[in-house]
Protein backbone atom coordinates (compact mmCIF):
# COMPACT_ATOMS: atom_id res chain seq x y z
CA UNK A 1 0.00 0.00 0.00
CA UNK A 2 1.05 3.61 -0.64
CA UNK A 3 0.95 6.34 2.01
CA UNK A 4 -2.53 6.82 3.46
CA UNK A 5 -4.31 10.13 2.99
CA UNK A 6 -4.26 11.89 6.34
CA UNK A 7 -7.07 14.32 7.14
CA UNK A 8 -7.16 16.52 10.24
CA UNK A 9 -10.57 18.03 10.99
CA UNK A 10 -10.86 21.03 13.31
CA UNK A 11 -14.28 21.57 14.86
CA UNK A 12 -16.19 22.78 17.91
CA UNK A 13 -18.46 19.71 17.58
CA UNK A 14 -16.14 16.69 17.41
CA UNK A 15 -18.93 14.25 18.26
CA UNK A 16 -20.74 15.08 15.03
CA UNK A 17 -18.09 12.92 13.32
CA UNK A 18 -18.43 9.84 15.57
CA UNK A 19 -21.17 8.07 13.66
CA UNK A 20 -20.25 8.87 10.05
CA UNK A 21 -16.59 7.94 10.45
CA UNK A 22 -17.50 4.48 11.73
CA UNK A 23 -20.00 3.60 9.00
CA UNK A 24 -19.91 2.34 5.47
CA UNK A 25 -17.30 3.58 3.01
CA UNK A 26 -15.55 6.05 5.34
CA UNK A 27 -15.52 3.51 8.18
CA UNK A 28 -14.01 0.83 5.94
CA UNK A 29 -11.43 3.18 4.41
CA UNK A 30 -10.26 4.18 7.89
CA UNK A 31 -10.41 0.60 9.21
CA UNK A 32 -8.25 -0.62 6.32
CA UNK A 33 -5.67 2.15 6.84
CA UNK A 34 -6.13 3.80 3.44
CA UNK A 35 -7.31 7.02 5.08
CA UNK A 36 -6.44 8.38 8.49
CA UNK A 37 -8.85 10.91 9.99
CA UNK A 38 -8.16 12.81 13.20
CA UNK A 39 -10.78 15.03 14.78
CA UNK A 40 -9.55 17.96 16.88
CA UNK A 41 -11.65 20.08 19.22
CA UNK A 42 -10.85 23.74 18.53
CA UNK A 43 -11.95 24.59 22.08
CA UNK A 44 -8.92 22.72 23.42
CA UNK A 45 -6.85 25.49 21.84
CA UNK A 46 -8.72 28.29 23.63
CA UNK A 47 -6.34 29.41 26.31
CA UNK A 48 -8.22 32.19 28.11
CA UNK A 49 -9.96 31.37 31.38
CA UNK A 50 -13.41 31.16 29.77
CA UNK A 51 -12.16 28.97 26.89
CA UNK A 52 -13.77 31.50 24.59
CA UNK A 53 -13.69 30.67 20.87
CA UNK A 54 -16.07 33.36 19.55
CA UNK A 55 -16.50 37.09 19.94
CA UNK A 56 -18.53 40.02 18.63
CA UNK A 57 -17.86 41.04 15.05
CA UNK A 58 -16.06 44.34 14.47
CA UNK A 59 -18.32 46.77 12.64
CA UNK A 60 -21.46 45.47 14.29
CA UNK A 61 -24.20 43.29 12.88
CA UNK A 62 -25.82 40.18 14.29
CA UNK A 63 -24.08 37.01 15.37
CA UNK A 64 -20.71 35.98 16.67
CA UNK A 65 -17.45 35.33 14.82
CA UNK A 66 -14.88 32.63 15.57
CA UNK A 67 -11.66 34.09 16.96
CA UNK A 68 -8.48 33.46 14.96
CA UNK A 69 -6.08 32.43 17.76
CA UNK A 70 -7.58 29.01 18.66
CA UNK A 71 -7.80 28.09 14.94
CA UNK A 72 -4.16 29.10 14.25
CA UNK A 73 -3.03 27.24 17.40
CA UNK A 74 -4.96 24.12 16.37
CA UNK A 75 -3.41 24.12 12.87
CA UNK A 76 0.08 24.83 14.21
CA UNK A 77 -0.26 21.95 16.70
CA UNK A 78 -0.42 19.59 13.68
CA UNK A 79 3.27 20.12 12.92
CA UNK A 80 5.39 21.69 10.21
CA UNK A 81 4.74 19.37 7.26
CA UNK A 82 3.13 21.14 4.31
CA UNK A 83 -0.58 20.50 4.06
CA UNK A 84 -3.51 21.85 2.15
CA UNK A 85 -5.80 23.80 4.51
CA UNK A 86 -9.47 24.07 3.56
CA UNK A 87 -11.96 26.30 5.36
CA UNK A 88 -15.54 25.19 4.76
CA UNK A 89 -17.58 28.32 4.11
CA UNK A 90 -20.77 29.35 2.28
CA UNK A 91 -18.59 32.03 0.66
CA UNK A 92 -16.07 29.52 -0.68
CA UNK A 93 -15.14 28.31 -4.15
CA UNK A 94 -17.60 25.57 -5.15
CA UNK A 95 -16.50 22.02 -4.39
CA UNK A 96 -16.92 19.64 -7.32
CA UNK A 97 -15.69 16.29 -8.63
CA UNK A 98 -12.58 17.87 -10.17
CA UNK A 99 -11.60 19.32 -6.77
CA UNK A 100 -12.33 15.96 -5.13
CA UNK A 101 -9.95 14.26 -7.59
CA UNK A 102 -7.29 16.87 -6.90
CA UNK A 103 -7.61 16.58 -3.10
CA UNK A 104 -7.48 12.77 -3.27
CA UNK A 105 -3.87 13.06 -4.53
CA UNK A 106 -2.70 15.13 -1.54
CA UNK A 107 -0.85 13.44 1.31
CA UNK A 108 -2.43 15.64 3.98
CA UNK A 109 -5.54 17.78 4.28
CA UNK A 110 -6.79 20.02 7.05
CA UNK A 111 -10.52 20.78 7.12
CA UNK A 112 -11.59 23.69 9.31
CA UNK A 113 -15.24 23.72 10.35
CA UNK A 114 -16.61 27.06 11.48
CA UNK A 115 -19.82 27.86 13.37
CA UNK A 116 -21.72 31.06 14.17
CA UNK A 117 -21.42 33.69 11.39
CA UNK A 118 -18.09 32.23 10.33
CA UNK A 119 -14.39 32.56 11.07
CA UNK A 120 -12.20 35.68 11.37
CA UNK A 121 -10.95 36.47 7.83
CA UNK A 122 -7.32 36.36 8.98
CA UNK A 123 -7.60 32.56 9.00
CA UNK A 124 -8.04 32.73 5.21
CA UNK A 125 -5.35 35.37 4.80
CA UNK A 126 -2.76 34.21 7.29
CA UNK A 127 -2.69 30.43 7.46
CA UNK A 128 -3.50 30.62 4.55
CA UNK A 129 -6.69 28.59 4.02
CA UNK A 130 -8.72 27.99 0.84
CA UNK A 131 -12.42 28.68 1.32
CA UNK A 132 -14.56 25.91 -0.14
CA UNK A 133 -18.37 25.56 -0.29
CA UNK A 134 -20.23 22.33 -1.03
CA UNK A 135 -23.17 24.14 -2.64
CA UNK A 136 -25.53 27.07 -2.74
CA UNK A 137 -27.58 26.41 0.36
CA UNK A 138 -27.08 27.48 3.95
CA UNK A 139 -25.87 25.10 6.65
CA UNK A 140 -25.42 25.97 10.33
CA UNK A 141 -21.71 25.13 10.32
CA UNK A 142 -18.93 23.42 8.39
CA UNK A 143 -19.19 19.92 9.87
CA UNK A 144 -21.75 18.36 7.53
CA UNK A 145 -19.96 19.99 4.58
CA UNK A 146 -16.62 18.54 5.76
CA UNK A 147 -18.17 15.07 5.96
CA UNK A 148 -19.53 15.38 2.43
CA UNK A 149 -16.10 16.45 1.13
CA UNK A 150 -14.38 13.72 3.10
CA UNK A 151 -16.62 11.03 1.61
CA UNK A 152 -16.23 12.38 -1.94
CA UNK A 153 -12.43 12.49 -1.60
CA UNK A 154 -12.05 9.20 0.28
CA UNK A 155 -13.86 7.12 -2.35
CA UNK A 156 -11.30 8.33 -4.93
CA UNK A 157 -8.30 7.16 -2.88
CA UNK A 158 -6.95 4.07 -4.68
CA UNK A 159 -8.20 0.86 -3.07
CA UNK A 160 -11.19 2.38 -1.23
CA UNK A 161 -13.76 1.60 -3.92
CA UNK A 162 -13.40 -1.88 -5.39
CA UNK A 163 -13.23 -2.70 -9.09
CA UNK A 164 -16.89 -3.69 -9.10
CA UNK A 165 -17.68 0.03 -9.07
CA UNK A 166 -15.82 1.52 -11.99
CA UNK A 167 -15.14 5.11 -10.94
CA UNK A 168 -14.87 6.30 -14.53
CA UNK A 169 -18.43 5.47 -15.52
CA UNK A 170 -20.46 7.36 -12.97
CA UNK A 171 -22.19 10.74 -12.84
CA UNK A 172 -20.05 13.77 -13.69
CA UNK A 173 -17.08 11.77 -14.93
CA UNK A 174 -18.45 12.04 -18.48
CA UNK A 175 -20.28 15.34 -18.04
CA UNK A 176 -23.64 13.57 -17.85
CA UNK A 177 -25.77 12.27 -15.00
CA UNK A 178 -25.93 8.54 -14.46
CA UNK A 179 -28.34 6.42 -16.49
CA UNK A 180 -31.34 4.85 -14.71
CA UNK A 181 -30.78 1.59 -12.86
CA UNK A 182 -33.16 -1.33 -12.35
CA UNK A 183 -33.05 -4.57 -10.41
CA UNK A 184 -35.55 -7.34 -9.67
CA UNK A 185 -38.47 -7.67 -9.85
CA UNK A 186 -38.98 -7.12 -13.58
CA UNK A 187 -42.49 -5.88 -12.89
CA UNK A 188 -43.19 -3.75 -9.83
CA UNK A 189 -46.57 -2.12 -9.15
CA UNK A 190 -47.28 -2.00 -12.86
CA UNK A 191 -43.90 -0.48 -13.74
CA UNK A 192 -41.75 -2.55 -16.07
CA UNK A 193 -37.98 -2.72 -16.45
CA UNK A 194 -37.17 -1.40 -19.97
CA UNK A 195 -37.16 -4.45 -22.24
CA UNK A 196 -33.81 -3.56 -23.85
CA UNK A 197 -32.04 -4.25 -20.53
CA UNK A 198 -33.22 -7.88 -20.67
CA UNK A 199 -32.01 -8.56 -24.22
CA UNK A 200 -28.32 -9.22 -23.43
CA UNK A 201 -27.43 -7.06 -26.46
CA UNK A 202 -24.65 -4.99 -24.88
CA UNK A 203 -24.22 -2.55 -27.77
CA UNK A 204 -27.94 -1.82 -27.74
CA UNK A 205 -27.97 -1.49 -23.94
CA UNK A 206 -25.04 0.94 -24.17
CA UNK A 207 -26.92 3.13 -26.67
CA UNK A 208 -30.09 3.07 -24.52
CA UNK A 209 -28.12 4.08 -21.41
CA UNK A 210 -26.42 6.96 -23.18
CA UNK A 211 -29.77 8.28 -24.45
CA UNK A 212 -31.45 7.83 -21.04
CA UNK A 213 -28.54 9.62 -19.33
CA UNK A 214 -28.84 12.49 -21.78
CA UNK A 215 -32.62 12.78 -21.16
CA UNK A 216 -32.12 12.74 -17.39
CA UNK A 217 -29.43 15.40 -17.68
CA UNK A 218 -31.66 17.60 -19.86
CA UNK A 219 -34.48 17.26 -17.34
CA UNK A 220 -32.56 17.57 -14.05
CA UNK A 221 -29.35 19.44 -14.90
CA UNK A 222 -29.55 21.34 -18.19
CA UNK A 223 -26.66 23.50 -16.92
CA UNK A 224 -24.30 20.52 -17.38
CA UNK A 225 -25.12 20.35 -21.09
CA UNK A 226 -24.73 24.10 -21.54
CA UNK A 227 -21.37 23.95 -19.73
CA UNK A 228 -20.23 21.22 -22.13
CA UNK A 229 -21.22 23.33 -25.14
CA UNK A 230 -19.24 26.27 -23.72
CA UNK A 231 -16.05 24.31 -23.15
CA UNK A 232 -14.00 23.44 -20.07
CA UNK A 233 -14.25 26.87 -18.37
CA UNK A 234 -18.04 26.68 -18.55
CA UNK A 235 -18.19 30.09 -20.21
CA UNK A 236 -17.65 31.73 -16.79
CA UNK A 237 -17.06 35.18 -18.29
CA UNK A 238 -20.28 35.34 -20.27
CA UNK A 239 -22.53 33.98 -17.55
CA UNK A 240 -22.17 36.77 -14.99
CA UNK A 241 -22.42 36.39 -11.21
CA UNK A 242 -25.72 34.55 -10.76
CA UNK A 243 -24.04 31.42 -9.40
CA UNK A 244 -22.07 32.93 -6.55
CA UNK A 245 -22.39 31.83 -2.95
CA UNK A 246 -25.41 33.22 -1.06
C1 LIG B 1 -19.91 26.31 6.14
C2 LIG B 1 -21.34 27.84 7.97
C3 LIG B 1 -23.32 30.36 8.24
C4 LIG B 1 -22.63 32.47 7.35
C5 LIG B 1 -22.41 31.39 8.20
C6 LIG B 1 -19.63 28.18 9.41
N1 LIG B 1 -22.47 25.00 1.38
C7 LIG B 1 -22.48 25.52 2.62
N2 LIG B 1 -23.51 26.13 3.18
N3 LIG B 1 -23.21 26.54 4.39
C8 LIG B 1 -21.92 26.21 4.67
C9 LIG B 1 -21.43 25.55 3.53
C10 LIG B 1 -20.15 24.96 3.24
N4 LIG B 1 -19.14 24.48 2.98
C11 LIG B 1 -21.26 26.61 5.91
C12 LIG B 1 -19.27 26.76 7.29
C13 LIG B 1 -19.97 27.55 8.20
C14 LIG B 1 -21.98 27.38 6.84
N5 LIG B 1 -21.75 28.62 9.01
C15 LIG B 1 -23.10 29.16 9.15
C16 LIG B 1 -24.41 30.40 7.42
C17 LIG B 1 -24.59 31.52 6.59
N6 LIG B 1 -23.70 32.53 6.56
C18 LIG B 1 -20.74 28.84 9.87
mmCIF file of C-alpha atoms in Angstrom, residues 70-195:
data_model
loop_
_atom_site.group_PDB
_atom_site.id
_atom_site.type_symbol
_atom_site.label_atom_id
_atom_site.label_comp_id
_atom_site.label_asym_id
_atom_site.label_seq_id
_atom_site.Cartn_x
_atom_site.Cartn_y
_atom_site.Cartn_z
ATOM 1 C CA UNK A 70 -7.578 29.008 18.659
ATOM 2 C CA UNK A 71 -7.798 28.091 14.944
ATOM 3 C CA UNK A 72 -4.161 29.104 14.252
ATOM 4 C CA UNK A 73 -3.034 27.242 17.404
ATOM 5 C CA UNK A 74 -4.959 24.125 16.371
ATOM 6 C CA UNK A 75 -3.414 24.122 12.869
ATOM 7 C CA UNK A 76 0.081 24.829 14.206
ATOM 8 C CA UNK A 77 -0.261 21.949 16.701
ATOM 9 C CA UNK A 78 -0.421 19.595 13.681
ATOM 10 C CA UNK A 79 3.275 20.121 12.922
ATOM 11 C CA UNK A 80 5.394 21.693 10.215
ATOM 12 C CA UNK A 81 4.738 19.371 7.260
ATOM 13 C CA UNK A 82 3.132 21.137 4.312
ATOM 14 C CA UNK A 83 -0.580 20.504 4.058
ATOM 15 C CA UNK A 84 -3.512 21.847 2.147
ATOM 16 C CA UNK A 85 -5.796 23.799 4.513
ATOM 17 C CA UNK A 86 -9.473 24.070 3.561
ATOM 18 C CA UNK A 87 -11.961 26.300 5.356
ATOM 19 C CA UNK A 88 -15.543 25.192 4.765
ATOM 20 C CA UNK A 89 -17.585 28.317 4.108
ATOM 21 C CA UNK A 90 -20.765 29.348 2.281
ATOM 22 C CA UNK A 91 -18.585 32.029 0.659
ATOM 23 C CA UNK A 92 -16.069 29.522 -0.684
ATOM 24 C CA UNK A 93 -15.144 28.308 -4.147
ATOM 25 C CA UNK A 94 -17.595 25.574 -5.148
ATOM 26 C CA UNK A 95 -16.496 22.020 -4.385
ATOM 27 C CA UNK A 96 -16.917 19.638 -7.324
ATOM 28 C CA UNK A 97 -15.690 16.294 -8.625
ATOM 29 C CA UNK A 98 -12.581 17.870 -10.171
ATOM 30 C CA UNK A 99 -11.601 19.317 -6.775
ATOM 31 C CA UNK A 100 -12.334 15.959 -5.128
ATOM 32 C CA UNK A 101 -9.949 14.256 -7.586
ATOM 33 C CA UNK A 102 -7.287 16.866 -6.897
ATOM 34 C CA UNK A 103 -7.614 16.581 -3.098
ATOM 35 C CA UNK A 104 -7.476 12.769 -3.268
ATOM 36 C CA UNK A 105 -3.874 13.062 -4.532
ATOM 37 C CA UNK A 106 -2.698 15.135 -1.541
ATOM 38 C CA UNK A 107 -0.847 13.443 1.315
ATOM 39 C CA UNK A 108 -2.433 15.641 3.978
ATOM 40 C CA UNK A 109 -5.535 17.777 4.280
ATOM 41 C CA UNK A 110 -6.790 20.020 7.054
ATOM 42 C CA UNK A 111 -10.522 20.777 7.116
ATOM 43 C CA UNK A 112 -11.585 23.694 9.314
ATOM 44 C CA UNK A 113 -15.245 23.717 10.351
ATOM 45 C CA UNK A 114 -16.614 27.056 11.480
ATOM 46 C CA UNK A 115 -19.816 27.864 13.366
ATOM 47 C CA UNK A 116 -21.724 31.065 14.171
ATOM 48 C CA UNK A 117 -21.424 33.693 11.393
ATOM 49 C CA UNK A 118 -18.092 32.229 10.325
ATOM 50 C CA UNK A 119 -14.394 32.564 11.074
ATOM 51 C CA UNK A 120 -12.205 35.678 11.367
ATOM 52 C CA UNK A 121 -10.948 36.471 7.827
ATOM 53 C CA UNK A 122 -7.321 36.359 8.978
ATOM 54 C CA UNK A 123 -7.598 32.562 8.997
ATOM 55 C CA UNK A 124 -8.042 32.730 5.210
ATOM 56 C CA UNK A 125 -5.354 35.367 4.799
ATOM 57 C CA UNK A 126 -2.756 34.209 7.291
ATOM 58 C CA UNK A 127 -2.694 30.428 7.461
ATOM 59 C CA UNK A 128 -3.501 30.620 4.552
ATOM 60 C CA UNK A 129 -6.689 28.586 4.016
ATOM 61 C CA UNK A 130 -8.716 27.991 0.840
ATOM 62 C CA UNK A 131 -12.422 28.682 1.319
ATOM 63 C CA UNK A 132 -14.565 25.913 -0.136
ATOM 64 C CA UNK A 133 -18.369 25.563 -0.289
ATOM 65 C CA UNK A 134 -20.230 22.334 -1.028
ATOM 66 C CA UNK A 135 -23.168 24.140 -2.639
ATOM 67 C CA UNK A 136 -25.535 27.075 -2.743
ATOM 68 C CA UNK A 137 -27.578 26.410 0.359
ATOM 69 C CA UNK A 138 -27.082 27.481 3.952
ATOM 70 C CA UNK A 139 -25.871 25.097 6.649
ATOM 71 C CA UNK A 140 -25.416 25.972 10.330
ATOM 72 C CA UNK A 141 -21.713 25.135 10.323
ATOM 73 C CA UNK A 142 -18.934 23.423 8.388
ATOM 74 C CA UNK A 143 -19.188 19.919 9.875
ATOM 75 C CA UNK A 144 -21.751 18.360 7.530
ATOM 76 C CA UNK A 145 -19.963 19.990 4.577
ATOM 77 C CA UNK A 146 -16.616 18.542 5.758
ATOM 78 C CA UNK A 147 -18.167 15.065 5.958
ATOM 79 C CA UNK A 148 -19.528 15.382 2.427
ATOM 80 C CA UNK A 149 -16.101 16.448 1.134
ATOM 81 C CA UNK A 150 -14.383 13.717 3.097
ATOM 82 C CA UNK A 151 -16.624 11.032 1.611
ATOM 83 C CA UNK A 152 -16.233 12.381 -1.938
ATOM 84 C CA UNK A 153 -12.430 12.489 -1.603
ATOM 85 C CA UNK A 154 -12.050 9.198 0.275
ATOM 86 C CA UNK A 155 -13.861 7.125 -2.349
ATOM 87 C CA UNK A 156 -11.297 8.331 -4.931
ATOM 88 C CA UNK A 157 -8.303 7.159 -2.883
ATOM 89 C CA UNK A 158 -6.952 4.067 -4.684
ATOM 90 C CA UNK A 159 -8.204 0.862 -3.068
ATOM 91 C CA UNK A 160 -11.185 2.376 -1.231
ATOM 92 C CA UNK A 161 -13.764 1.600 -3.921
ATOM 93 C CA UNK A 162 -13.395 -1.876 -5.386
ATOM 94 C CA UNK A 163 -13.232 -2.697 -9.086
ATOM 95 C CA UNK A 164 -16.894 -3.689 -9.100
ATOM 96 C CA UNK A 165 -17.684 0.029 -9.067
ATOM 97 C CA UNK A 166 -15.823 1.517 -11.985
ATOM 98 C CA UNK A 167 -15.135 5.106 -10.940
ATOM 99 C CA UNK A 168 -14.865 6.297 -14.525
ATOM 100 C CA UNK A 169 -18.429 5.469 -15.520
ATOM 101 C CA UNK A 170 -20.465 7.359 -12.967
ATOM 102 C CA UNK A 171 -22.192 10.736 -12.837
ATOM 103 C CA UNK A 172 -20.052 13.768 -13.694
ATOM 104 C CA UNK A 173 -17.078 11.768 -14.933
ATOM 105 C CA UNK A 174 -18.447 12.037 -18.477
ATOM 106 C CA UNK A 175 -20.281 15.340 -18.036
ATOM 107 C CA UNK A 176 -23.642 13.565 -17.847
ATOM 108 C CA UNK A 177 -25.773 12.274 -14.998
ATOM 109 C CA UNK A 178 -25.930 8.538 -14.460
ATOM 110 C CA UNK A 179 -28.341 6.416 -16.494
ATOM 111 C CA UNK A 180 -31.341 4.849 -14.706
ATOM 112 C CA UNK A 181 -30.779 1.589 -12.862
ATOM 113 C CA UNK A 182 -33.157 -1.330 -12.351
ATOM 114 C CA UNK A 183 -33.053 -4.574 -10.408
ATOM 115 C CA UNK A 184 -35.551 -7.340 -9.665
ATOM 116 C CA UNK A 185 -38.469 -7.672 -9.850
ATOM 117 C CA UNK A 186 -38.980 -7.123 -13.577
ATOM 118 C CA UNK A 187 -42.486 -5.885 -12.889
ATOM 119 C CA UNK A 188 -43.186 -3.752 -9.831
ATOM 120 C CA UNK A 189 -46.568 -2.119 -9.152
ATOM 121 C CA UNK A 190 -47.284 -2.002 -12.865
ATOM 122 C CA UNK A 191 -43.901 -0.477 -13.739
ATOM 123 C CA UNK A 192 -41.745 -2.550 -16.073
ATOM 124 C CA UNK A 193 -37.984 -2.721 -16.448
ATOM 125 C CA UNK A 194 -37.169 -1.396 -19.966
ATOM 126 C CA UNK A 195 -37.158 -4.451 -22.244
#
